[in-house]
PDB file of C-alpha atoms in Angstrom:
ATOM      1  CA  UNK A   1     -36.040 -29.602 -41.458  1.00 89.00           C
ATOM      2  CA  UNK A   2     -34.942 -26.653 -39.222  1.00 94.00           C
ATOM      3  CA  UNK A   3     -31.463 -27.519 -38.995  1.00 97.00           C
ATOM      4  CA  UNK A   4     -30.938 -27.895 -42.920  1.00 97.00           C
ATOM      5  CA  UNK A   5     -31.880 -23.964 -43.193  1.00 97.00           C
ATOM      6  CA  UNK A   6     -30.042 -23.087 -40.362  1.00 98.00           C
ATOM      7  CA  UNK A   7     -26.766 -25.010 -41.253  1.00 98.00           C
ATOM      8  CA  UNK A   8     -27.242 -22.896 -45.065  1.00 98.00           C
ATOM      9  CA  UNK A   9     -27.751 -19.728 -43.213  1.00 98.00           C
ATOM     10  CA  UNK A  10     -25.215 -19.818 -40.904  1.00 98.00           C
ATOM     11  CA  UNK A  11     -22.792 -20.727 -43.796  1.00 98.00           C
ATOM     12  CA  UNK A  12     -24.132 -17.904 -45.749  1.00 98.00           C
ATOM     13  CA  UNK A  13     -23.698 -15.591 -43.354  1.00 98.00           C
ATOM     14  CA  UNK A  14     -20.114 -16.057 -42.485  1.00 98.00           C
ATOM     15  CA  UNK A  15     -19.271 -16.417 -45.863  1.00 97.00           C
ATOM     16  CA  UNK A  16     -21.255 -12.514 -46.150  1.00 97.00           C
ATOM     17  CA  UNK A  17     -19.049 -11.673 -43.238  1.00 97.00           C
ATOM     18  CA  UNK A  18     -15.609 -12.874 -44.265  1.00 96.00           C
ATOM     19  CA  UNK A  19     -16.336 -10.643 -47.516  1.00 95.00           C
ATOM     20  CA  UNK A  20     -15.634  -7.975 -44.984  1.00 95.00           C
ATOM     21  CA  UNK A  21     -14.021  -9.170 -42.139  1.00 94.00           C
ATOM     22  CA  UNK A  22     -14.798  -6.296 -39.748  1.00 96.00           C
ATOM     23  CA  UNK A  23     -16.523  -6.879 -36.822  1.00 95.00           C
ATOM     24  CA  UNK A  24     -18.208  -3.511 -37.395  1.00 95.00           C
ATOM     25  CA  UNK A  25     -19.466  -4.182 -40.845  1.00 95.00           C
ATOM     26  CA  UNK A  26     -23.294  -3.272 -40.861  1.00 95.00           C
ATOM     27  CA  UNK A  27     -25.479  -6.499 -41.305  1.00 95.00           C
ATOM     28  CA  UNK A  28     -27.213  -6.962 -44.404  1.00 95.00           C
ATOM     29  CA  UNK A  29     -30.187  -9.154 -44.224  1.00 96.00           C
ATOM     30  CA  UNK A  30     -32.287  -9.814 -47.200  1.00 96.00           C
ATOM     31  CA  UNK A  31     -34.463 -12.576 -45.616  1.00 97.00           C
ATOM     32  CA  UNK A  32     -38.189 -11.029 -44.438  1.00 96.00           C
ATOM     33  CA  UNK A  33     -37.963  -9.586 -41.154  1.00 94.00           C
ATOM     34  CA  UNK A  34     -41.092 -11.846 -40.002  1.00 92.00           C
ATOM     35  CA  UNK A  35     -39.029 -15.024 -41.204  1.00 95.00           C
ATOM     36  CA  UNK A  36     -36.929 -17.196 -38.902  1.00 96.00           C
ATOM     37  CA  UNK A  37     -34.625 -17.444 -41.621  1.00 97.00           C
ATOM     38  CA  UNK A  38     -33.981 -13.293 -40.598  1.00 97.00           C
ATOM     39  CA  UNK A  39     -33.416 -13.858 -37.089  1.00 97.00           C
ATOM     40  CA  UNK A  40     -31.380 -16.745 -37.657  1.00 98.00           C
ATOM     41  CA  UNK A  41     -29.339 -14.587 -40.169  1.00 98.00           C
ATOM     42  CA  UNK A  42     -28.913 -12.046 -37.211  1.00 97.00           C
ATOM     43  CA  UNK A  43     -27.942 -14.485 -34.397  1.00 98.00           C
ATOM     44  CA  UNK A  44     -25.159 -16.049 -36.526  1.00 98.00           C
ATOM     45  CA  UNK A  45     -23.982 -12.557 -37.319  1.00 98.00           C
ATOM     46  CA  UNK A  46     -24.009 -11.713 -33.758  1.00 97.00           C
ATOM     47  CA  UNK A  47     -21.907 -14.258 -32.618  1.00 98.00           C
ATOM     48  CA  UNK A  48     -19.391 -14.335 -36.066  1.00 98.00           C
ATOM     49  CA  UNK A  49     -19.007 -10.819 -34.985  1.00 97.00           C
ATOM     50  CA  UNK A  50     -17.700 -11.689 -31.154  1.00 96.00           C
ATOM     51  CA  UNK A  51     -16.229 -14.735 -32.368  1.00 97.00           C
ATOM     52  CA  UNK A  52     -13.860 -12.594 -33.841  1.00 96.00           C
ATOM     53  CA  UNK A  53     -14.057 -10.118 -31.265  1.00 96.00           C
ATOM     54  CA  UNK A  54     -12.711 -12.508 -29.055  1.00 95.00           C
ATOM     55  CA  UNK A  55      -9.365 -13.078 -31.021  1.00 95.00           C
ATOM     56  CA  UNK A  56      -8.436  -9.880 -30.880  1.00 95.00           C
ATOM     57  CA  UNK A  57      -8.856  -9.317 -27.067  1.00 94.00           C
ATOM     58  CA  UNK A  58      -6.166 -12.412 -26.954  1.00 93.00           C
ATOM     59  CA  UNK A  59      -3.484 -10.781 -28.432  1.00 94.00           C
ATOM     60  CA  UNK A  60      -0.818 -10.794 -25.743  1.00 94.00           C
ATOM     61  CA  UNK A  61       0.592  -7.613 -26.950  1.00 95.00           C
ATOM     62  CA  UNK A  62      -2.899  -5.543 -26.655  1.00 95.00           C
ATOM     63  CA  UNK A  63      -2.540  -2.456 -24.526  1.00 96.00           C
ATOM     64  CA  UNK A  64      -4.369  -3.036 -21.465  1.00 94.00           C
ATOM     65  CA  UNK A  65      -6.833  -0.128 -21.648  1.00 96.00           C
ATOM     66  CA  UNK A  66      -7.667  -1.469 -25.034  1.00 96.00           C
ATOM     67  CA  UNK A  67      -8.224  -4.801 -23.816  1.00 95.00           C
ATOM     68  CA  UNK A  68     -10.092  -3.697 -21.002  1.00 95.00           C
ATOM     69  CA  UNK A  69     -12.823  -1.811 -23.808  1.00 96.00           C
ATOM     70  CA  UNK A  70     -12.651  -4.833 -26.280  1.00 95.00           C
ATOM     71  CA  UNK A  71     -13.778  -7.563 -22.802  1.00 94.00           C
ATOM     72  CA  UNK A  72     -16.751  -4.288 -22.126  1.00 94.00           C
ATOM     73  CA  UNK A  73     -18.018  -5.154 -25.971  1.00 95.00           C
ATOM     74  CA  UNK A  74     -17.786  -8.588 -25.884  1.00 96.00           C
ATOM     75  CA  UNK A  75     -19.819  -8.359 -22.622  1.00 93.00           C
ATOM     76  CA  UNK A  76     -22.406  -6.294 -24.101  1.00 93.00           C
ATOM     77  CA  UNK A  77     -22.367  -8.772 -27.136  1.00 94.00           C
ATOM     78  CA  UNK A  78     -22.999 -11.764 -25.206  1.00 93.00           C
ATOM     79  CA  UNK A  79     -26.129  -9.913 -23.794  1.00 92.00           C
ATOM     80  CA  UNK A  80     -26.908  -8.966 -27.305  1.00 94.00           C
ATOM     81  CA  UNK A  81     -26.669 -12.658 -27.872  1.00 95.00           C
ATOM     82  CA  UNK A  82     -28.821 -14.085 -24.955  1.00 94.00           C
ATOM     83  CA  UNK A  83     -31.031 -11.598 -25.865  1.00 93.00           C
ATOM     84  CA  UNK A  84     -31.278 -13.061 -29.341  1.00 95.00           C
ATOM     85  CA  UNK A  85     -31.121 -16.602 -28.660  1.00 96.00           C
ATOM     86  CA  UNK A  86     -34.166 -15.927 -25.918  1.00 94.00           C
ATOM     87  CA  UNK A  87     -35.917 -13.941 -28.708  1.00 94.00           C
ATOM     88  CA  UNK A  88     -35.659 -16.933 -31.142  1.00 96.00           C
ATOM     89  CA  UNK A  89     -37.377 -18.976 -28.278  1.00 95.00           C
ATOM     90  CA  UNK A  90     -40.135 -16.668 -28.383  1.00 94.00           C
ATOM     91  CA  UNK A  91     -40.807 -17.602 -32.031  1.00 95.00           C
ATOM     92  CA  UNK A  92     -41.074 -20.775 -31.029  1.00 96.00           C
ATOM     93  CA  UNK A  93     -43.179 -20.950 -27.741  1.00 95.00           C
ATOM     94  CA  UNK A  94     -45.376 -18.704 -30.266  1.00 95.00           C
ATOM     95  CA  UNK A  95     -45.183 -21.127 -33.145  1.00 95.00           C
ATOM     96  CA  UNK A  96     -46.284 -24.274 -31.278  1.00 95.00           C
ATOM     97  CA  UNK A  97     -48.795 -22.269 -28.707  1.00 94.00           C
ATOM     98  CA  UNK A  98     -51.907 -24.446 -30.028  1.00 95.00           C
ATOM     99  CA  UNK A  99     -49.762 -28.085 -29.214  1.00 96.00           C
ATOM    100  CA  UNK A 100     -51.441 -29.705 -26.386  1.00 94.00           C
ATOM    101  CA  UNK A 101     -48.696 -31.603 -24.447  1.00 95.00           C
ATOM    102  CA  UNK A 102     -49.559 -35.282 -24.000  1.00 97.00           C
ATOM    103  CA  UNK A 103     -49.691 -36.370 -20.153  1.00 95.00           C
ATOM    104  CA  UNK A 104     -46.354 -38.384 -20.030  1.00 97.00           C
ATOM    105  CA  UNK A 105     -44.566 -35.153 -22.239  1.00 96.00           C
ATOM    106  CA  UNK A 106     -41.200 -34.567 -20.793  1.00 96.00           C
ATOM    107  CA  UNK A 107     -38.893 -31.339 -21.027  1.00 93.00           C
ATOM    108  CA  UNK A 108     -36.096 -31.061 -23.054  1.00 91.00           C
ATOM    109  CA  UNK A 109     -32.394 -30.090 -21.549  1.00 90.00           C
ATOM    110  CA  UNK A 110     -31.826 -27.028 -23.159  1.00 92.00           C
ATOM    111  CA  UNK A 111     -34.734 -25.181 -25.333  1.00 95.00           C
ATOM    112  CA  UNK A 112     -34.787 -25.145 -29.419  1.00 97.00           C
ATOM    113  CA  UNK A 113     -33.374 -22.326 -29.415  1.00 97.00           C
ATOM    114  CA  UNK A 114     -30.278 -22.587 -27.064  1.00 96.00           C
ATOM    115  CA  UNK A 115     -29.627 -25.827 -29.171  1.00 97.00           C
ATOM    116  CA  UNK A 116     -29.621 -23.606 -32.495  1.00 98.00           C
ATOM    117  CA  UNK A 117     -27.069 -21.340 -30.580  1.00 98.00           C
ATOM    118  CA  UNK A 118     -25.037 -24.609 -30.629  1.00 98.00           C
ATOM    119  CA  UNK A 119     -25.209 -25.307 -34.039  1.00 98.00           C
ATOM    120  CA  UNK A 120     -24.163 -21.438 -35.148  1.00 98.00           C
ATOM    121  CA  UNK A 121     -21.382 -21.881 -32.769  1.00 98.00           C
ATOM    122  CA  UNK A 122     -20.456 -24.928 -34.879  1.00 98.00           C
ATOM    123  CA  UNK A 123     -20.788 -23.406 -37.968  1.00 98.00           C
ATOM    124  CA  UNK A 124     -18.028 -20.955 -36.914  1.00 98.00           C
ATOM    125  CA  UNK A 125     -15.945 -23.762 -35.630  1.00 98.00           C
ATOM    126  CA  UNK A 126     -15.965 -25.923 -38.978  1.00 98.00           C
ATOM    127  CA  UNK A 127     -15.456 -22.074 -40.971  1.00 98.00           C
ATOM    128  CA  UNK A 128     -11.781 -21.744 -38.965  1.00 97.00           C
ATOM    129  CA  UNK A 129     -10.769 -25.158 -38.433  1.00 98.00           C
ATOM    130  CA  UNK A 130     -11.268 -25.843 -41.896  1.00 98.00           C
ATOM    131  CA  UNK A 131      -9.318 -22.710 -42.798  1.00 96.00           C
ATOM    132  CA  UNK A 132      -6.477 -23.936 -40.487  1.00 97.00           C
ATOM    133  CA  UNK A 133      -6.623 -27.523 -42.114  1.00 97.00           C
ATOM    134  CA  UNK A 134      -5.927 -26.035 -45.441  1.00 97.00           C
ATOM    135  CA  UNK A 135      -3.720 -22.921 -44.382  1.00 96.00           C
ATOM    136  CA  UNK A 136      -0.485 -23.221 -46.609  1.00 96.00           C
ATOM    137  CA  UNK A 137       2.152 -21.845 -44.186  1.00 96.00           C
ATOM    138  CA  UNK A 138       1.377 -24.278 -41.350  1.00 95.00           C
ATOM    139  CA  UNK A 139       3.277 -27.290 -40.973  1.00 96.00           C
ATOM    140  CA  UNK A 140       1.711 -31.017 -42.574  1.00 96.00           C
ATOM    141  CA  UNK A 141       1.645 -32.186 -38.837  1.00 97.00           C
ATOM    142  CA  UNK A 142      -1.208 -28.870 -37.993  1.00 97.00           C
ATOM    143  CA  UNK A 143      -2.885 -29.461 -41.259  1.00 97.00           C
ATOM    144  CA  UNK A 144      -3.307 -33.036 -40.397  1.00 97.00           C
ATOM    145  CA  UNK A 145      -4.246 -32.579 -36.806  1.00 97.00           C
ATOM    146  CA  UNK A 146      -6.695 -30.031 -37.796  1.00 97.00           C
ATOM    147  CA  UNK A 147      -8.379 -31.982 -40.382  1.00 98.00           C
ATOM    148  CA  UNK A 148      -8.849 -34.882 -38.119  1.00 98.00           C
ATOM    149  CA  UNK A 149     -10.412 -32.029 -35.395  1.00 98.00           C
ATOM    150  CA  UNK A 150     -12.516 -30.747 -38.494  1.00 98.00           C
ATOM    151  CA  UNK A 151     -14.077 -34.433 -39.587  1.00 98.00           C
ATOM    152  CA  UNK A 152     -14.848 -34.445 -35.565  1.00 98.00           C
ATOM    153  CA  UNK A 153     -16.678 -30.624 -35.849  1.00 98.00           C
ATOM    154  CA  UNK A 154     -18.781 -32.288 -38.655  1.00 98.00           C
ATOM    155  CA  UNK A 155     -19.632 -35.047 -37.077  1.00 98.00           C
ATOM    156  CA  UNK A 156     -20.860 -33.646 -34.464  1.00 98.00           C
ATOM    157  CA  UNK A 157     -22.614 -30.807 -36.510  1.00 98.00           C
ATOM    158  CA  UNK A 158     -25.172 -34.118 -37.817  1.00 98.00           C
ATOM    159  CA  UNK A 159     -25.509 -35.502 -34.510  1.00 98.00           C
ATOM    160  CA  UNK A 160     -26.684 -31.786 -33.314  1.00 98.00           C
ATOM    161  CA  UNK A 161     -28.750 -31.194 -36.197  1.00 98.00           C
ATOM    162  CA  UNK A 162     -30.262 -35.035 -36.049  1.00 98.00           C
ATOM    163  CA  UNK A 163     -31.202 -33.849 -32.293  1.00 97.00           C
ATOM    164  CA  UNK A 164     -32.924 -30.378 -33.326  1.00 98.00           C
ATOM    165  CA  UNK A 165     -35.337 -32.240 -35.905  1.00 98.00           C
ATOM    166  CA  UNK A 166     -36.082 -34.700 -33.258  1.00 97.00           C
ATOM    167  CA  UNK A 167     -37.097 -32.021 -30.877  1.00 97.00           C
ATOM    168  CA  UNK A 168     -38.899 -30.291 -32.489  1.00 97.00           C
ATOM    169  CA  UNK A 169     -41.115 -32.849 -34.172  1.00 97.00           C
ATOM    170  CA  UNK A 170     -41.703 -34.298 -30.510  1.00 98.00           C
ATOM    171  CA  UNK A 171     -42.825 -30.898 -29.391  1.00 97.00           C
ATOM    172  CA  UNK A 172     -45.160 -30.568 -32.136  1.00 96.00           C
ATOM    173  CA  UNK A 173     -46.337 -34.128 -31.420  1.00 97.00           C
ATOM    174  CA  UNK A 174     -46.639 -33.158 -28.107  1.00 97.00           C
ATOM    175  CA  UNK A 175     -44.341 -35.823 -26.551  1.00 97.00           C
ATOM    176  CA  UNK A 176     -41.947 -33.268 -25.092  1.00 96.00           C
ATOM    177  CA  UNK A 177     -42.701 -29.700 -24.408  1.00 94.00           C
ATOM    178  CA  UNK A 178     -40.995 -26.119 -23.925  1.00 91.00           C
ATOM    179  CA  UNK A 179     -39.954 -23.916 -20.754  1.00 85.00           C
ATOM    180  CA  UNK A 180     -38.318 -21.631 -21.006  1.00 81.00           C
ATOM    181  CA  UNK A 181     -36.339 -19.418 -18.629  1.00 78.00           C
ATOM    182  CA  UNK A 182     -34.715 -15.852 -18.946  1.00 72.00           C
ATOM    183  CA  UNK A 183     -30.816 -16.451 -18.732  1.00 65.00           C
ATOM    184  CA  UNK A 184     -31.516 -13.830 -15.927  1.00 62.00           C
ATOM    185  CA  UNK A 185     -27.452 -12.658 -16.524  1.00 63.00           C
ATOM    186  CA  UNK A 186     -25.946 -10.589 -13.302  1.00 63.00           C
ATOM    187  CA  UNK A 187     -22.836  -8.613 -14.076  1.00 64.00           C
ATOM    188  CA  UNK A 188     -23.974  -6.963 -16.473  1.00 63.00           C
ATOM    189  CA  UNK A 189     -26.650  -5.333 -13.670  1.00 67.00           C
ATOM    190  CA  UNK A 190     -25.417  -2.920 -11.414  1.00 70.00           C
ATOM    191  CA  UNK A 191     -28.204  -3.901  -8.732  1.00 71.00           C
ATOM    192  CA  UNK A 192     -27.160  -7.455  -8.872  1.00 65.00           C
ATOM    193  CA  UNK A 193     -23.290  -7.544  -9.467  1.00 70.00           C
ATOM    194  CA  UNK A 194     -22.074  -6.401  -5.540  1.00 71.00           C
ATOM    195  CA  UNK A 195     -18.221  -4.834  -7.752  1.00 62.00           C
ATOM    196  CA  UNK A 196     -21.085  -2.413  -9.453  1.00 64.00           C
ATOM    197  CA  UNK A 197     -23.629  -1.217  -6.500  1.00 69.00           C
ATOM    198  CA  UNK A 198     -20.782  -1.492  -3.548  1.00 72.00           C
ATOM    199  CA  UNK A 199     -18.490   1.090  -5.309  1.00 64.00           C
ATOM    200  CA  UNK A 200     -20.446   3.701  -3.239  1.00 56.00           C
TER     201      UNK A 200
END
């Protein structure tokens, strides 16, 4: 099932990343570059690398100026991440081209991929809660409150990954079907955000 590979991947890859811990490690990925296994090893990296961009851009003591570069990077990251996650959806509207949709199909909420952007987003979740759940210098009453917030991550992690493997064997059944539609993101255009083409 999908979501089996992409849980081990996604756990792989953080794992590769916490090796490091810098957000501007280069990526190594040894899965073929044809695979979905690769581009799900570079959409979890993409998004371990801003989740961690985001904690530093909450430190209350970060200089302004420097806080106002590290919210321009996770900008451009998030593009780099719709980008991705539309990118994976292309692997998939490519992979199920030949499935003739039955005449009572129905569309999904979301599109595979956008739920796969879920699960990585999960995976990170379970990597730091789990980490706060066990961390040594925080108090029983954290530890405990995190674990019960960790056994809630998982949980949900199953039900998302039970959902995936349903989807997808509809659409290839041809009981639901995919659409899918560019994220179509504005501020980071300077024709479309009215802060970018006004300032003339």
């Amino acid at each position: 099932m999908i979501s089996e590979i992409a849980n081990r991947i996604f756990n792989e890859v953080i794992t590769d990343y916490h090796q490091f811990d810098d957000i501007d490690q280069p990526v190594n990925n040894l899965y073929d570059a044809e695979s979905l296994e690769h581009l799900l090893y570079i959409k979890n990296w993409i998004d371990t690398a801003q989740w961690h961009m985001e904690d530093v851009v909450r430190n209350p003591n970060i200089d302004p100026v420097e806080g106002l570069s590290w919210k321009r990077r996770i900008d451009a990251q998030n593009q780099v991440r719709t980008d991705m996650v539309e990118f994976i959806d292309g692997y998939f509207l490519n992979l199920y081209q030949g499935i003739v949709a039955l005449p009572d199909a129905r569309i999904n909420t979301e599109s595979p991929a956008w739920a796969i952007d879920r699960l990585s987003i999960l995976a990170l979740k379970i990597y730091h809660m789990k980490e706060e759940a066990e961390r040594e210098t925080a108090s029983a009453a954290h530890r405990e409150q995190c674990g019960t917030k960790l056994n809630i991550l998982l949980s949900q992690r199953d039900d998302l990954s039970t959902s995936i493997d349903e989807l997808l064997v509809d659409i290839e059944a041809g009981k639901k079907y995919m659409k899918v539609y560019k994220q179509m993101k504005m501020y980071n255009d300077p024709s479309l955000n009215p802060v970018l083409y006004k300032k003339d």
